[in-house]
């Protein structure tokens, strides 16, 4: 028989806030739903290694769901579904609400770029009869994590005549992969004296791409010439076309279940596609919202959200103004009445490194979506800091729908910190708070998340969209 609770235990249940593991909060049926949901997410991750591939995937799925390209000259009715493609690197999905835009819109904003190695404008060179690409790393990485792992090449090259050539090498069976080499331990005595952050330097992140010379002709840089010849025969490009290219090296690891119980997912790019996918699916499943819903999948967050595909630019504001014009109201009035979930990840508690976390204010795997009231660093620098009123509203929405959630910060004060797109949305006059998935090994080439937390984030986005 279950032991009867004493007065203190009953009062603790009534007054104290405690996180619940999913095994307490969910039925077996819900756990199966979470696992099934994550199969779709795994497919999305495998097919979307870059922001361009994400946009291509999202638009293709949106079109299957009845979304059409937005035309500000048209008139839309409740239930109509539209998308905006921003330069093939960011995308907006919207479902028109019964109340239109005049009472504000519901926004979920996440980002689809991830840390990686970008090729320099003139990357190809030969040294000691080996061919390499020079890179410039993108976003916050631990450089030592990117050596001696298999990499694939993704992106586009724009030829002299304007033709776009898509590149994807290293993902399919039988395709070659690429690598940054490292010193063997026997010769690494001096390297090992470097600090961990300096163990591999930015200019040492050079990609090994070939070793065979062009035929048996005499001349210099014949290995480089052979690579150029291979690329020209396959893609019709020349070395000058690298100047007008966006080519990225990303880990070629396959998306994998983690653990004997298959409760987690290991992959490249969880930050922040692990929030982008739930937001996308929530938009697809919210057929007839009261208020217009807007899903923003942005670029450039990992480098500060600047640029015309980042959320520090005007494209979201312009879109909201277009919706306002259709309803005969001012864009600023729509924005001031709007609400947003900045769907971004947080650092999950790692018991291997407990000292960097405040154990009373950190998030843990398998306890649901994490609400992050503020991000920034040290004295809350670079954050929007959600209001108590908006925090209260999000709590009520999630609790009434029985969505599992927790609270979290990005590490200890003066030790942690980080940014999201929240402050850029807040700067438009929108109420906003961060909500997303706890991640282990964030920004590493292979990150880990809990399937339950991914599903909880989807449910949170969906209930937010559907709530009044």
XYZ file of C-alpha atoms in Angstrom:
468
model
C 0.000 0.000 0.000
C 1.092 3.568 -0.709
C 2.331 5.272 2.443
C 0.055 8.056 3.670
C 1.757 11.448 3.454
C 2.349 13.454 6.612
C 1.449 17.124 6.995
C 4.871 18.371 5.910
C 4.832 16.250 2.747
C 1.328 17.393 1.868
C 2.280 21.032 2.377
C 5.443 20.534 0.312
C 3.324 19.161 -2.552
C 1.093 22.211 -2.314
C 3.698 24.958 -1.994
C 7.029 23.819 -3.417
C 8.094 23.799 -7.087
C 9.879 20.678 -8.212
C 10.809 19.361 -11.614
C 9.300 16.053 -12.631
C 11.039 13.401 -14.697
C 9.024 12.423 -17.749
C 8.432 8.930 -16.354
C 6.246 10.575 -13.678
C 4.519 13.004 -16.008
C 3.830 10.854 -19.072
C 1.908 7.701 -19.893
C 3.439 4.902 -21.965
C 1.283 6.084 -24.861
C 2.777 9.586 -24.667
C 6.299 8.188 -24.493
C 5.630 6.265 -27.702
C 4.323 9.467 -29.303
C 7.530 11.235 -28.327
C 9.663 8.494 -29.873
C 7.585 8.532 -33.065
C 7.798 12.327 -33.306
C 11.576 12.141 -33.058
C 11.833 9.792 -36.022
C 10.627 12.672 -38.185
C 13.075 14.985 -36.468
C 15.971 12.599 -37.120
C 15.093 12.534 -40.822
C 14.971 16.340 -40.902
C 18.406 16.574 -39.252
C 19.971 14.094 -41.640
C 18.656 15.982 -44.663
C 19.361 19.502 -43.348
C 23.043 19.956 -42.544
C 23.070 23.664 -43.490
C 20.681 26.606 -43.323
C 20.103 26.414 -47.088
C 19.186 22.746 -46.890
C 16.869 23.507 -43.961
C 15.009 26.129 -45.986
C 14.705 23.770 -48.939
C 13.351 21.011 -46.671
C 10.892 23.292 -44.845
C 9.450 24.821 -48.007
C 9.017 21.411 -49.627
C 7.151 20.135 -46.553
C 5.118 23.353 -46.307
C 3.985 23.063 -49.909
C 2.770 19.518 -49.196
C 0.691 20.996 -46.352
C -0.945 23.588 -48.606
C 1.326 26.579 -47.980
C 1.811 28.983 -50.896
C 4.325 31.770 -51.407
C 3.203 34.990 -49.727
C 1.978 37.815 -51.967
C 1.336 41.076 -50.167
C -0.940 42.164 -53.015
C -3.378 39.336 -52.270
C -6.122 39.135 -49.669
C -6.005 36.167 -47.323
C -8.721 34.628 -45.182
C -8.602 32.650 -41.938
C -6.856 29.324 -42.397
C -4.799 30.379 -45.412
C -1.167 29.250 -45.220
C 1.776 31.159 -46.646
C 5.561 31.169 -46.581
C 8.285 33.737 -47.229
C 11.649 32.573 -48.561
C 14.384 35.011 -47.548
C 17.294 34.438 -49.948
C 17.138 30.641 -49.524
C 18.698 30.990 -46.048
C 15.753 31.916 -43.802
C 12.040 31.239 -44.029
C 8.782 32.426 -42.469
C 5.653 30.250 -42.232
C 2.293 31.798 -41.382
C -1.259 30.566 -40.881
C -3.882 33.283 -40.981
C -5.992 33.490 -37.832
C -9.714 34.070 -37.404
C -8.976 37.442 -35.793
C -6.414 38.404 -38.404
C -3.425 40.415 -37.263
C -5.088 43.414 -35.663
C -4.958 41.906 -32.153
C -1.332 40.835 -32.577
C 0.218 37.623 -33.865
C 1.766 34.580 -32.190
C 5.418 34.135 -33.162
C 7.807 31.232 -32.634
C 11.324 32.177 -33.731
C 14.265 29.803 -33.931
C 17.438 29.605 -35.994
C 18.668 27.054 -38.493
C 22.374 27.909 -38.725
C 24.906 25.944 -36.669
C 28.643 26.202 -35.938
C 30.774 24.908 -38.790
C 33.874 25.504 -40.937
C 33.361 27.867 -43.887
C 35.709 27.913 -46.851
C 37.714 31.095 -47.352
C 37.090 32.993 -50.631
C 40.241 31.526 -52.212
C 40.564 28.282 -50.287
C 42.383 25.798 -52.517
C 46.142 25.351 -52.165
C 48.846 22.692 -52.379
C 51.614 22.072 -49.850
C 54.129 19.203 -49.898
C 52.136 17.452 -52.634
C 48.904 17.482 -50.612
C 45.851 19.588 -51.518
C 43.915 21.533 -48.888
C 41.044 23.933 -48.360
C 41.600 26.882 -46.033
C 38.688 27.617 -43.683
C 37.302 30.316 -41.423
C 35.277 28.825 -38.580
C 31.696 30.049 -38.080
C 30.199 30.521 -34.619
C 31.498 29.534 -31.217
C 33.424 26.280 -31.463
C 36.078 24.421 -29.513
C 38.526 24.119 -32.378
C 40.185 20.950 -31.096
C 36.858 19.098 -31.507
C 36.942 19.559 -35.271
C 40.159 17.666 -36.051
C 40.420 13.992 -36.999
C 36.669 13.588 -37.648
C 34.968 12.929 -41.003
C 33.560 16.043 -42.657
C 31.244 16.618 -45.602
C 31.098 19.609 -47.961
C 27.806 21.448 -48.565
C 26.764 24.665 -50.238
C 26.511 26.528 -53.525
C 28.855 28.001 -56.110
C 27.725 30.785 -58.439
C 29.486 30.525 -61.803
C 30.587 33.445 -63.965
C 27.400 33.193 -66.047
C 25.187 33.307 -62.916
C 24.354 29.602 -62.851
C 23.967 28.160 -59.330
C 25.694 24.855 -58.650
C 24.636 22.914 -55.571
C 27.339 20.949 -53.764
C 26.869 18.044 -51.343
C 29.743 15.606 -50.964
C 30.343 13.183 -48.110
C 26.866 12.190 -46.915
C 25.944 9.344 -49.254
C 27.353 5.837 -49.325
C 30.515 5.704 -51.450
C 31.132 9.456 -51.471
C 34.499 10.746 -50.245
C 34.816 12.595 -46.950
C 37.268 15.240 -45.781
C 39.296 15.810 -42.622
C 41.436 18.216 -40.600
C 44.543 16.257 -39.577
C 46.172 16.365 -36.145
C 49.586 15.545 -34.705
C 50.259 12.082 -33.391
C 50.942 11.957 -29.605
C 54.563 10.946 -30.225
C 55.265 14.291 -31.911
C 52.838 16.418 -29.932
C 55.074 17.415 -27.033
C 55.118 21.123 -27.897
C 51.475 21.145 -28.970
C 50.444 19.661 -25.635
C 51.957 22.675 -23.859
C 49.333 24.904 -25.444
C 46.163 25.749 -23.531
C 43.063 23.765 -24.437
C 41.551 26.712 -26.327
C 44.807 27.142 -28.249
C 45.462 23.440 -28.866
C 44.287 23.821 -32.436
C 44.466 27.297 -33.946
C 42.129 28.807 -36.505
C 44.709 28.807 -39.280
C 45.402 25.108 -38.604
C 41.833 24.116 -39.487
C 42.834 23.220 -43.049
C 40.888 20.501 -44.846
C 42.777 17.641 -46.522
C 41.123 17.091 -49.929
C 43.578 15.195 -52.177
C 47.036 13.777 -52.836
C 47.237 12.579 -56.465
C 48.837 14.773 -59.145
C 47.337 15.508 -62.540
C 48.464 12.628 -64.764
C 52.246 12.463 -65.062
C 52.844 15.875 -66.566
C 55.651 18.076 -65.304
C 54.850 21.316 -63.535
C 54.042 22.756 -60.104
C 50.916 22.276 -57.974
C 49.769 19.249 -59.963
C 47.747 17.888 -57.022
C 45.834 21.175 -56.836
C 45.389 21.046 -60.607
C 43.970 17.539 -60.359
C 41.392 18.707 -57.793
C 40.425 21.632 -60.010
C 40.065 19.290 -62.959
C 37.822 16.923 -60.965
C 35.603 19.825 -59.877
C 35.463 21.223 -63.394
C 34.499 17.878 -64.922
C 31.776 17.244 -62.324
C 30.392 20.750 -61.715
C 31.754 22.919 -64.526
C 33.423 25.319 -62.093
C 36.825 26.998 -62.025
C 38.975 28.255 -59.147
C 37.606 31.781 -59.566
C 34.085 30.481 -58.830
C 35.089 29.897 -55.203
C 34.951 33.680 -54.777
C 31.189 33.612 -55.389
C 30.454 30.540 -53.293
C 29.113 29.594 -49.886
C 30.678 26.263 -48.985
C 30.565 24.755 -45.514
C 32.320 21.787 -43.916
C 30.099 19.978 -41.410
C 30.445 16.655 -39.560
C 29.306 13.718 -41.657
C 28.240 11.628 -38.658
C 24.840 10.024 -39.190
C 22.030 10.952 -36.796
C 21.946 8.215 -34.134
C 19.977 7.031 -31.149
C 22.050 7.256 -27.975
C 21.996 4.830 -25.055
C 20.910 1.235 -24.591
C 17.373 2.567 -24.101
C 17.511 4.750 -27.240
C 16.177 7.638 -25.151
C 18.453 10.287 -26.670
C 19.549 11.517 -30.093
C 23.132 12.269 -31.051
C 23.776 14.473 -34.079
C 25.367 17.570 -35.517
C 23.172 20.689 -35.547
C 20.761 20.219 -32.629
C 21.470 23.881 -31.841
C 19.036 25.103 -32.996
C 17.326 22.780 -35.468
C 16.038 20.837 -32.467
C 13.716 23.805 -31.852
C 13.157 24.697 -35.507
C 11.631 21.313 -36.316
C 9.072 21.331 -33.444
C 8.130 24.907 -34.382
C 7.621 23.888 -38.017
C 5.482 20.863 -37.160
C 3.425 22.898 -34.668
C 2.683 25.408 -37.449
C 1.646 22.609 -39.790
C -0.701 21.116 -37.187
C -2.348 24.375 -36.090
C -5.026 24.463 -38.780
C -7.420 27.175 -37.560
C -5.802 29.477 -34.988
C -7.651 32.370 -33.401
C -4.714 34.710 -33.962
C -2.387 34.574 -36.938
C 0.633 32.395 -36.202
C 4.106 33.146 -37.555
C 7.036 30.717 -37.498
C 10.429 32.274 -38.185
C 13.415 30.064 -38.993
C 16.337 32.475 -39.089
C 19.940 32.469 -40.200
C 23.088 34.015 -38.643
C 22.178 33.554 -34.946
C 25.495 31.866 -34.227
C 27.369 34.997 -35.318
C 25.093 37.648 -33.776
C 21.984 37.626 -36.022
C 23.325 40.422 -38.230
C 22.995 40.406 -42.013
C 19.844 40.416 -44.115
C 18.938 36.826 -43.228
C 19.464 37.292 -39.483
C 16.780 38.458 -37.086
C 18.627 41.689 -36.377
C 17.478 42.762 -39.859
C 14.071 43.988 -41.002
C 12.483 41.036 -42.815
C 10.274 39.889 -39.937
C 9.177 43.467 -39.238
C 8.380 43.997 -42.924
C 6.262 40.841 -42.983
C 4.287 41.887 -39.905
C 3.722 45.311 -41.487
C 2.379 43.606 -44.616
C -0.074 41.619 -42.471
C -1.079 44.824 -40.701
C -1.731 46.596 -43.997
C -4.119 43.813 -45.011
C -6.148 44.447 -41.858
C -5.975 48.222 -42.176
C -3.986 48.736 -38.986
C -0.492 49.999 -38.217
C 2.383 47.576 -38.081
C 3.651 48.972 -34.799
C 0.257 48.298 -33.195
C 0.322 44.682 -34.357
C 3.849 44.216 -33.037
C 3.069 45.766 -29.648
C 0.190 43.304 -29.216
C 2.171 40.275 -30.386
C 3.784 37.490 -28.373
C 6.764 35.292 -29.131
C 8.533 32.149 -28.017
C 12.195 32.463 -28.909
C 12.685 28.742 -29.476
C 16.317 28.113 -28.617
C 18.327 25.574 -26.667
C 19.846 25.748 -23.202
C 22.831 23.979 -21.645
C 21.669 20.739 -20.056
C 23.246 19.810 -16.738
C 26.240 17.531 -17.306
C 27.311 15.613 -14.165
C 30.816 15.328 -15.621
C 31.146 19.118 -15.290
C 28.880 20.147 -12.393
C 30.884 23.160 -11.233
C 29.786 25.449 -14.093
C 26.078 25.129 -13.247
C 23.896 26.582 -10.515
C 22.160 23.346 -9.532
C 19.062 25.233 -8.357
C 18.599 27.021 -11.684
C 19.844 24.655 -14.359
C 17.902 22.427 -16.732
C 18.263 18.677 -17.014
C 17.513 16.113 -19.678
C 14.131 14.370 -19.570
C 12.356 17.086 -17.583
C 10.690 18.782 -20.534
C 11.042 22.020 -22.442
C 13.168 24.615 -20.662
C 12.003 28.201 -20.200
C 14.898 30.642 -20.053
C 13.683 33.967 -18.658
C 16.848 35.770 -19.736
C 20.130 34.911 -21.415
C 23.036 37.307 -21.871
C 26.183 37.250 -19.780
C 27.330 38.491 -16.381
C 24.972 41.389 -15.504
C 22.318 40.177 -17.974
C 24.170 41.908 -20.792
C 22.606 41.301 -24.205
C 19.206 39.963 -23.185
C 15.524 40.945 -23.221
C 14.571 39.468 -19.788
C 10.909 38.425 -20.081
C 8.388 40.233 -17.882
C 6.714 38.573 -14.918
C 3.345 39.014 -16.639
C 4.431 37.191 -19.790
C 6.153 34.461 -17.786
C 2.889 33.990 -15.918
C 0.926 33.693 -19.141
C 3.292 31.080 -20.607
C 3.102 29.096 -17.341
C -0.687 29.058 -17.502
C -0.721 27.926 -21.143
C 1.701 25.051 -20.528
C 0.214 23.944 -17.222
C -3.357 23.943 -18.512
C -2.276 21.723 -21.425
C -0.162 19.508 -19.131
C 3.038 20.239 -21.060
C 6.171 19.283 -19.124
C 8.505 22.232 -18.629
C 11.345 23.402 -16.415
C 13.321 26.571 -15.778
C 16.976 27.085 -16.665
C 19.910 29.466 -16.941
C 23.014 29.293 -19.110
C 25.435 28.448 -16.317
C 26.569 30.254 -13.193
C 26.645 34.036 -12.937
C 29.954 35.401 -14.277
C 30.779 31.987 -15.745
C 28.030 31.231 -18.229
C 26.180 33.262 -20.779
C 25.026 33.226 -24.338
C 22.596 34.887 -26.700
C 19.461 34.035 -28.650
C 17.209 35.905 -31.079
C 14.904 36.945 -28.204
C 16.307 40.442 -27.806
C 15.890 41.253 -31.506
C 12.224 40.277 -31.401
C 11.777 42.146 -28.111
C 13.292 45.249 -29.710
C 10.284 45.277 -32.053
C 8.006 45.756 -29.048
C 6.948 42.104 -28.782
C 6.584 40.152 -25.520
C 9.106 37.297 -25.755
C 10.693 34.524 -23.708
C 13.093 31.724 -24.611
C 11.812 28.145 -24.626
C 13.595 25.115 -26.005
C 15.502 21.892 -25.484
C 18.353 21.140 -23.032
C 21.482 20.033 -24.923
C 24.624 18.174 -23.860
C 27.914 18.997 -25.652
C 26.363 22.132 -27.177
C 28.288 23.503 -30.190
C 30.282 20.286 -30.496
C 30.298 18.360 -33.790
C 28.061 15.766 -32.087
C 25.452 17.062 -29.613
C 22.963 15.085 -27.495
C 19.306 15.735 -26.628
C 16.467 13.803 -24.981
C 13.595 12.627 -27.180
C 11.109 13.552 -24.466
C 12.388 17.132 -24.332
C 12.106 17.476 -28.118
C 8.480 16.319 -28.006
C 7.719 18.597 -25.051
C 9.062 21.552 -27.026
C 6.764 20.666 -29.922
C 3.789 20.503 -27.559
C 4.758 23.837 -26.011
C 4.916 25.540 -29.427
C 1.604 24.011 -30.488
C -0.245 24.999 -27.311
C 1.203 28.504 -27.489
C -0.080 28.859 -31.043
C -3.548 27.562 -30.143
C -4.026 29.566 -26.943
C -5.972 32.841 -26.864
